[in-house]
Amino acid sequence: MSQPAVRSKMERFGLEAVPKELRSTSWFDYFLIQLSFSVNAGNFLLPALAVMEGGLSVMQAAVSTVIGAALAFLFVSLLSLPGSVHGIPAQYAMRSYIGVSGARFFSSPVRTLTSLYWFCVQTIGGTFMIIEICRRYFSFSPHFALTAVLLGIFMAAVAAAGFDAVKRMTKYFLPFLLAGQAVMVYLYFTADPALLSSPSVPEYSSSSLPAMAFYASLVFVQYISGVSASADMARYAKSPKQGFFGLYAGNLFGFILTALFGAYSAAHFGELNPFISASALTDSVTLVSVILICSILSMFSINLNNAYTGAFSLLNIFPSLGRLKSAVVFGTAAVACSTMPSLVTEASSFISWMGSAIVPLSAVIIAEFTHLQLKGRELHVRKLNRKGAASILCGIAFYWIIPESLSPGFVSFIFTLVLYTALLKGQKKSS
C-alpha cells in the first residue's frame, strides 16, 4: 500500500477548520454515535451510587440523574455550534471565549484531565468485567494491570486514527450493544425472586429532595464538561441543526437507559455495574457472552470519544505536537492511569474535585457564547478574558463553600453565570 493511501486513513485535521465538503455527518449518525457512547460502566456509577449511598429508590435515582443530565446535555449541544458552523475543534473555539492563555493553560488542561479520568474509569470497569467472567467460567483471574493496559492500548490506537474511524466503529458496535442491553432487560425481568435483594426502597418524601438534588448536581457536573469538547465531534456535521439535535437526542435517550440500568442493579443486586449483576443471573454461556461483548464494546465506544477529545485538548496546550503525536501522548498517559482502581472506588470524590473547576469554566463559556450570539459577533481571538478568569476563580471558591446538601454543582454554575453576565453588562455601561 502506498504512503498516501496510508495517510488517507488517518484524520489530517488538527486545529484548522474542516472543509465544508467533508461535513457530511447527519443527525441520525450523531444520534447513533452518542447512543453507542452512553450505556457503559462509567456512566452507571452515579445513578447506582444515588441508590446505594444516597438511599434513593430506583425511580428517584433515575429521575434526579436524568434531570441533571438533560440540562447538561442542552448546554453541550449548544456549544457544539462553533464546530458545526466554523468546522473548528472545541479547544480552538475556547480561545475566543476565554482567551488564548485561558484556553491553553486552563480550559484545555481541565478537559484533558477530564477525558483522561473517564477513559480510565471505563477501562477499569471493563477490566473488572473480564476478570469476573474469567473467574466464573474459566477458573482463572487475569492480571488486572496487564488486562487494563492491553485494553487501553487498543482503544487509544483506534481513536488516534480520527473521527471517521470513531464513526465507523460505533456503527459496527451498535447492534451488539443493543443485543446486550436486551439480554440484560430479559434477565432482570425473568430473574428468580429469591436472587433479588430486598432493599428498603424509600417512598417519595421531602426528605429525599436533598439527596436527589445532590446526585442531579453530580451528574450535571459529570456531563457539563462536554461543553468544552462537543465541537470536536460536530465539526463534521451536515448543518448546525443536525449536529445539535443529533447530539442531544442521542445523549439524552442513552442516559435514560443508563440511569435505569444503574439504579435497578444497585437497588436489587447491590452491584454498581449492571453488566456484572445481569451476567450473574444466568448459567447460559451464550447469554453471558452477549453481555460480555456488550460490556467491552460499550467501553470501547465511549473511550474512543474520550481519547479523541482528550487528544485535541492536549494539542491545544502543545500545538507543536501535531494531532497524531498528541493522540499518542494522551493514550500513553491514559493507559498508565487505567491501572489504578481507586479512580472508580473514589468516584464521587474525584468528580467533585473536577467539578470545582469544570462547572465555573462551563458557566463562563456558555455565558460568553450566548453573549456573542446575541450580539451577532464572529469568533475573535484575544490573549485573556480577564473578567471570565475572575468569574471562574470566584466560582471555584464558591463551589467549595456551598454544603453538599445545597447541590454545589448547580449553585456554583448559576453563581458564576450570573456574576459573569453582570460583569459583561457593567462593561457595556462603562463603555
Coordinates of C-alpha atoms in Angstrom, one line a residue:
M1 CA 0.0 0.0 0.0
S2 CA 1.4 3.4 -0.9
Q3 CA 2.2 6.0 1.7
P4 CA -0.5 8.4 0.5
A5 CA -3.1 5.7 0.9
V6 CA -2.0 5.0 4.4
R7 CA -2.2 8.7 5.3
S8 CA -5.7 9.0 3.9
K9 CA -7.0 6.6 6.6
M10 CA -5.8 9.0 9.3
E11 CA -7.5 12.2 10.2
R12 CA -5.5 15.1 8.8
F13 CA -7.1 18.0 10.5
G14 CA -5.8 19.3 13.8
L15 CA -6.7 22.8 14.9
E16 CA -7.5 24.0 11.4
A17 CA -11.1 24.1 10.1
V18 CA -12.7 21.0 8.4
P19 CA -13.5 21.9 4.8
K20 CA -17.3 22.2 4.1
E21 CA -17.2 19.4 1.5
L22 CA -16.2 17.0 4.3
R23 CA -19.0 18.0 6.6
S24 CA -21.4 15.2 5.8
T25 CA -22.5 13.6 9.1
S26 CA -26.3 13.5 9.6
W27 CA -28.2 13.9 12.8
F28 CA -29.0 10.2 12.8
D29 CA -25.3 9.4 12.6
Y30 CA -24.7 11.6 15.7
F31 CA -27.7 10.0 17.4
L32 CA -26.2 6.5 16.9
I33 CA -22.7 7.6 17.9
Q34 CA -23.9 9.2 21.2
L35 CA -26.3 6.3 21.9
S36 CA -23.4 3.9 21.5
F37 CA -21.3 6.0 23.9
S38 CA -24.0 6.2 26.6
V39 CA -24.6 2.8 28.2
N40 CA -21.3 1.9 29.9
A41 CA -19.7 1.1 33.2
G42 CA -18.6 4.7 34.0
N43 CA -22.0 6.2 33.3
F44 CA -23.7 3.7 35.5
L45 CA -21.8 4.9 38.6
L46 CA -23.8 8.0 39.7
P47 CA -27.3 6.5 39.2
A48 CA -26.1 3.4 41.1
L49 CA -24.5 5.4 43.9
A50 CA -27.7 7.5 44.2
V51 CA -29.3 4.3 45.4
M52 CA -26.5 2.6 47.3
E53 CA -25.1 5.7 49.1
G54 CA -27.9 8.3 48.6
G55 CA -30.7 6.0 49.8
L56 CA -32.9 6.8 46.8
S57 CA -35.4 4.5 45.1
V58 CA -34.9 3.3 41.6
M59 CA -37.2 6.0 40.2
Q60 CA -35.9 8.7 42.4
A61 CA -32.4 8.0 41.4
A62 CA -33.3 7.7 37.7
V63 CA -35.4 10.9 37.6
S64 CA -32.9 13.1 39.5
T65 CA -29.9 12.0 37.5
V66 CA -31.8 12.3 34.2
I67 CA -32.8 15.9 35.1
G68 CA -29.2 16.8 35.8
A69 CA -28.0 15.1 32.6
A70 CA -30.8 16.7 30.4
L71 CA -29.8 20.2 31.5
A72 CA -26.1 19.5 30.9
F73 CA -26.7 17.9 27.5
L74 CA -28.7 21.0 26.4
F75 CA -25.6 23.2 27.0
V76 CA -23.3 20.6 25.5
S77 CA -25.3 20.6 22.3
L78 CA -25.5 24.4 22.3
L79 CA -21.7 24.6 22.4
S80 CA -21.4 22.1 19.5
L81 CA -22.3 25.0 17.2
P82 CA -18.8 26.5 16.8
G83 CA -17.7 23.2 15.4
S84 CA -20.7 22.7 13.1
V85 CA -20.7 26.3 11.9
H86 CA -17.0 27.0 11.5
G87 CA -15.6 23.5 11.3
I88 CA -13.1 24.1 14.2
P89 CA -12.3 21.9 17.2
A90 CA -13.7 22.9 20.6
Q91 CA -10.5 24.0 22.3
Y92 CA -9.7 26.3 19.4
A93 CA -13.1 27.9 19.9
M94 CA -12.3 28.3 23.6
R95 CA -9.7 30.9 22.5
S96 CA -12.5 33.2 21.6
Y97 CA -14.5 32.7 24.8
I98 CA -11.7 32.8 27.5
G99 CA -8.7 33.9 25.5
V100 CA -5.7 32.1 24.1
S101 CA -4.0 31.9 27.5
G102 CA -7.2 30.8 29.3
A103 CA -7.8 28.1 26.7
R104 CA -4.2 26.8 26.6
F105 CA -3.5 26.9 30.3
F106 CA -6.8 26.3 32.0
S107 CA -9.6 25.1 29.7
S108 CA -7.5 22.6 27.7
P109 CA -5.8 21.1 30.8
V110 CA -9.2 20.7 32.6
R111 CA -10.7 19.0 29.5
T112 CA -7.6 16.8 29.1
L113 CA -7.7 15.6 32.7
T114 CA -11.5 15.1 32.5
S115 CA -11.2 12.9 29.4
L116 CA -8.2 11.1 30.9
Y117 CA -10.2 10.3 34.1
W118 CA -13.2 8.9 32.3
F119 CA -11.0 6.9 29.9
C120 CA -9.5 5.3 33.0
V121 CA -12.9 4.7 34.7
Q122 CA -14.2 3.0 31.6
T123 CA -11.1 0.8 31.2
I124 CA -11.1 -0.2 34.8
G125 CA -14.8 -1.1 34.7
G126 CA -14.3 -3.2 31.6
T127 CA -11.2 -4.9 33.1
F128 CA -13.2 -5.9 36.2
M129 CA -15.9 -7.4 34.0
I130 CA -13.4 -9.5 32.1
I131 CA -11.8 -10.7 35.3
E132 CA -15.2 -11.6 36.8
I133 CA -16.2 -13.7 33.7
C134 CA -12.8 -15.4 33.6
R135 CA -13.1 -16.4 37.3
R136 CA -16.6 -17.7 36.8
Y137 CA -16.2 -19.7 33.6
F138 CA -12.5 -20.4 33.2
S139 CA -11.4 -20.6 36.8
F140 CA -8.5 -18.2 36.5
S141 CA -8.0 -14.5 37.2
P142 CA -6.2 -12.4 34.6
H143 CA -3.7 -9.9 35.9
F144 CA -5.6 -6.6 36.4
A145 CA -2.9 -4.2 35.3
L146 CA -1.9 -6.2 32.2
T147 CA -5.5 -6.6 31.1
A148 CA -6.2 -2.9 31.6
V149 CA -3.0 -1.9 29.7
L150 CA -3.9 -4.2 26.7
L151 CA -7.5 -2.8 26.5
G152 CA -6.2 0.8 26.8
I153 CA -3.6 0.5 24.1
F154 CA -6.1 -0.9 21.6
M155 CA -8.7 1.9 22.3
A156 CA -6.1 4.7 22.2
A157 CA -4.8 3.4 18.9
V158 CA -8.2 3.3 17.2
A159 CA -9.0 6.8 18.5
A160 CA -5.7 8.1 17.1
A161 CA -7.0 7.3 13.6
G162 CA -9.5 10.1 13.8
F163 CA -13.2 10.9 13.5
D164 CA -14.1 8.6 10.6
A165 CA -12.7 5.6 12.5
V166 CA -14.7 6.5 15.6
K167 CA -17.9 6.9 13.5
R168 CA -17.4 3.6 11.7
M169 CA -16.6 1.6 14.8
T170 CA -19.6 2.9 16.8
K171 CA -21.9 2.0 13.9
Y172 CA -20.4 -1.5 13.8
F173 CA -20.8 -1.8 17.6
L174 CA -24.4 -0.7 17.9
P175 CA -26.2 -4.0 17.0
F176 CA -24.1 -5.8 19.6
L177 CA -24.7 -3.1 22.2
L178 CA -28.5 -3.2 21.7
A179 CA -28.5 -7.0 21.8
G180 CA -26.6 -7.0 25.1
Q181 CA -29.0 -4.5 26.6
A182 CA -32.0 -6.5 25.5
V183 CA -30.5 -9.6 27.2
M184 CA -29.9 -7.6 30.4
V185 CA -33.6 -6.5 30.4
Y186 CA -34.7 -10.1 29.8
L187 CA -32.6 -11.4 32.7
Y188 CA -33.7 -8.7 35.1
F189 CA -37.4 -9.3 34.4
T190 CA -37.2 -13.1 34.4
A191 CA -34.9 -13.4 37.4
D192 CA -35.8 -15.8 40.3
P193 CA -37.3 -13.5 43.0
A194 CA -35.1 -15.4 45.5
L195 CA -32.0 -13.9 43.8
L196 CA -33.2 -10.3 44.3
S197 CA -32.2 -8.4 47.3
S198 CA -35.0 -6.8 49.2
P199 CA -33.9 -3.2 49.8
S200 CA -36.0 -0.9 51.9
V201 CA -36.9 1.3 48.9
P202 CA -38.0 4.7 50.3
E203 CA -41.2 6.3 49.3
Y204 CA -41.1 9.7 47.9
S205 CA -40.9 12.4 50.6
S206 CA -39.4 15.8 51.1
S207 CA -36.5 14.2 53.0
S208 CA -35.4 12.6 49.7
L209 CA -35.1 16.0 47.9
P210 CA -31.6 16.9 49.2
A211 CA -30.2 13.6 48.0
M212 CA -32.0 13.9 44.7
A213 CA -30.7 17.4 44.2
F214 CA -27.2 16.3 45.2
Y215 CA -27.0 13.5 42.7
A216 CA -28.6 15.6 40.0
S217 CA -25.9 18.1 40.7
L218 CA -23.1 15.5 40.4
V219 CA -24.5 14.2 37.1
F220 CA -24.7 17.8 35.9
V221 CA -21.0 18.2 36.9
Q222 CA -20.1 15.0 35.1
Y223 CA -21.6 16.0 31.7
I224 CA -21.4 19.8 31.7
S225 CA -17.7 19.4 30.9
G226 CA -18.8 18.3 27.4
V227 CA -19.3 22.0 26.5
S228 CA -15.5 22.2 26.1
A229 CA -15.4 19.2 23.7
S230 CA -18.7 18.8 21.8
A231 CA -17.5 21.0 18.8
D232 CA -14.8 18.4 18.2
M233 CA -17.4 15.9 17.0
A234 CA -19.9 18.4 15.5
R235 CA -17.4 19.9 13.1
Y236 CA -18.2 17.1 10.7
A237 CA -22.0 17.8 10.8
K238 CA -24.0 18.5 7.6
S239 CA -25.5 21.5 9.3
P240 CA -25.6 23.1 12.8
K241 CA -29.2 21.8 13.4
Q242 CA -28.2 18.3 12.5
G243 CA -25.3 18.4 14.9
F244 CA -27.3 20.0 17.7
F245 CA -30.3 17.7 17.6
G246 CA -28.4 14.5 16.9
L247 CA -26.1 15.0 19.8
Y248 CA -28.9 16.0 22.2
A249 CA -31.2 13.2 21.3
G250 CA -28.5 10.5 21.4
N251 CA -27.1 11.7 24.7
L252 CA -30.4 12.0 26.4
F253 CA -32.0 8.8 25.2
G254 CA -28.8 6.9 26.0
F255 CA -28.6 8.3 29.5
I256 CA -32.2 7.4 30.3
L257 CA -31.3 3.8 29.6
T258 CA -28.1 4.1 31.6
A259 CA -29.8 5.6 34.7
L260 CA -32.5 2.9 34.7
F261 CA -29.9 0.1 34.4
G262 CA -27.6 1.5 37.0
A263 CA -30.3 2.3 39.6
Y264 CA -32.0 -1.1 39.2
S265 CA -28.8 -3.0 39.5
A266 CA -27.9 -1.1 42.7
A267 CA -31.3 -1.5 44.3
H268 CA -31.9 -5.2 43.6
F269 CA -28.4 -6.7 43.4
G270 CA -26.2 -4.3 45.4
E271 CA -23.9 -4.0 42.3
L272 CA -22.6 -0.8 40.7
N273 CA -22.2 -2.5 37.3
P274 CA -25.3 -3.8 35.7
F275 CA -23.2 -5.9 33.3
I276 CA -21.9 -7.9 36.2
S277 CA -25.2 -8.2 38.0
A278 CA -27.1 -9.3 34.9
S279 CA -24.4 -11.9 34.0
A280 CA -24.8 -13.4 37.4
L281 CA -28.4 -14.3 36.7
T282 CA -27.8 -17.0 34.1
D283 CA -25.6 -20.0 33.5
S284 CA -26.0 -19.7 29.8
V285 CA -22.6 -19.2 28.2
T286 CA -24.3 -17.7 25.2
L287 CA -26.2 -15.0 27.2
V288 CA -23.1 -14.2 29.3
S289 CA -21.0 -13.9 26.1
V290 CA -23.5 -11.4 24.7
I291 CA -23.4 -9.4 27.9
L292 CA -19.6 -9.5 28.0
I293 CA -19.3 -8.4 24.3
C294 CA -21.8 -5.6 25.1
S295 CA -19.7 -4.5 28.1
I296 CA -16.5 -4.5 26.2
L297 CA -17.9 -2.7 23.2
S298 CA -19.6 -0.1 25.3
M299 CA -16.3 0.6 27.0
F300 CA -14.6 0.9 23.6
S301 CA -17.3 3.2 22.2
I302 CA -17.1 5.8 25.0
N303 CA -13.3 5.6 25.2
L304 CA -12.9 6.3 21.5
N305 CA -14.7 9.6 22.3
N306 CA -12.6 10.3 25.5
A307 CA -9.3 9.6 23.7
Y308 CA -10.4 11.6 20.6
T309 CA -11.4 14.8 22.5
G310 CA -8.7 14.5 25.1
A311 CA -6.0 14.4 22.4
F312 CA -7.4 17.6 20.8
S313 CA -7.3 19.3 24.2
L314 CA -3.7 18.3 24.7
L315 CA -3.0 19.5 21.1
N316 CA -4.3 23.0 22.1
I317 CA -1.8 23.1 25.0
F318 CA 1.1 21.9 22.9
P319 CA 0.3 22.8 19.2
S320 CA 3.8 21.8 18.1
L321 CA 2.9 18.1 18.9
G322 CA 0.6 17.7 15.9
R323 CA -2.6 15.7 16.1
L324 CA -1.1 12.2 15.9
K325 CA 1.6 12.8 18.5
S326 CA -0.9 14.4 20.9
A327 CA -3.0 11.3 20.5
V328 CA 0.0 9.1 21.3
V329 CA 0.9 11.1 24.4
F330 CA -2.7 11.2 25.7
G331 CA -3.1 7.5 25.0
T332 CA 0.1 6.6 26.9
A333 CA -1.0 8.6 30.0
A334 CA -4.5 7.1 29.8
V335 CA -3.2 3.5 29.6
A336 CA -0.8 4.1 32.6
C337 CA -3.6 5.6 34.8
S338 CA -6.0 2.8 33.9
T339 CA -4.1 0.5 36.2
M340 CA -5.4 2.4 39.3
P341 CA -8.8 1.0 40.5
S342 CA -9.1 3.8 43.2
L343 CA -10.2 6.1 40.4
V344 CA -13.5 4.1 40.4
T345 CA -13.9 3.3 44.1
E346 CA -13.5 7.0 45.0
A347 CA -15.5 8.3 42.0
S348 CA -17.7 10.7 44.0
S349 CA -14.7 12.5 45.4
F350 CA -12.9 12.7 42.0
I351 CA -16.0 14.0 40.3
S352 CA -16.5 16.7 43.0
W353 CA -12.9 17.8 42.7
M354 CA -13.0 18.0 38.9
G355 CA -16.4 19.7 39.1
S356 CA -15.0 22.6 41.2
A357 CA -13.1 23.7 38.0
I358 CA -15.4 22.3 35.3
V359 CA -18.6 24.0 36.5
P360 CA -17.4 27.6 36.7
L361 CA -15.4 27.2 33.5
S362 CA -18.5 25.9 31.7
A363 CA -20.7 28.7 33.0
V364 CA -18.3 31.4 31.6
I365 CA -18.1 29.5 28.3
I366 CA -21.9 29.3 28.0
A367 CA -22.4 33.0 29.0
E368 CA -19.7 34.2 26.6
F369 CA -21.1 32.1 23.8
T370 CA -24.6 33.4 24.4
H371 CA -23.3 37.0 24.6
L372 CA -21.5 36.7 21.2
Q373 CA -24.6 35.0 19.6
L374 CA -27.0 37.7 20.9
K375 CA -24.6 40.4 19.6
G376 CA -24.2 38.7 16.3
R377 CA -20.5 38.8 16.6
E378 CA -18.0 36.4 15.0
L379 CA -15.4 34.5 16.9
H380 CA -12.4 36.6 17.7
V381 CA -9.1 35.8 19.4
R382 CA -7.8 37.6 22.4
K383 CA -5.0 36.9 24.9
L384 CA -7.1 36.5 28.0
N385 CA -10.7 37.1 29.1
R386 CA -9.9 38.7 32.4
K387 CA -13.5 39.0 33.5
G388 CA -14.0 35.4 32.7
A389 CA -10.9 34.4 34.6
A390 CA -12.0 36.4 37.7
S391 CA -15.5 34.8 37.5
I392 CA -14.0 31.3 37.2
L393 CA -11.8 31.8 40.3
C394 CA -14.8 33.2 42.3
G395 CA -16.9 30.2 41.1
I396 CA -14.3 27.7 42.3
A397 CA -14.2 29.3 45.7
F398 CA -18.0 29.4 45.9
Y399 CA -18.2 25.7 44.9
W400 CA -16.2 24.7 48.0
I401 CA -18.2 27.0 50.3
I402 CA -21.6 25.5 49.4
P403 CA -22.5 22.4 51.5
E404 CA -23.3 19.2 49.7
S405 CA -27.0 19.4 50.7
L406 CA -27.4 22.6 48.6
S407 CA -26.0 21.0 45.3
P408 CA -22.8 22.9 44.9
G409 CA -22.6 22.0 41.2
F410 CA -25.9 23.7 40.3
V411 CA -25.4 26.6 42.7
S412 CA -21.8 27.3 41.6
F413 CA -22.9 27.2 37.9
I414 CA -25.7 29.7 38.5
F415 CA -23.5 32.0 40.7
T416 CA -20.7 32.1 38.1
L417 CA -23.2 32.6 35.2
V418 CA -24.8 35.5 37.0
L419 CA -21.5 37.0 38.1
Y420 CA -20.0 36.9 34.6
T421 CA -23.2 38.2 33.0
A422 CA -23.2 41.1 35.4
L423 CA -19.6 41.9 34.6
L424 CA -20.4 42.0 30.9
K425 CA -23.3 44.3 31.5
G426 CA -21.1 46.6 33.6
Q427 CA -18.5 46.7 30.8
K428 CA -21.2 47.7 28.4
K429 CA -22.5 50.5 30.6
S430 CA -19.0 51.8 31.2
S431 CA -18.2 51.9 27.5

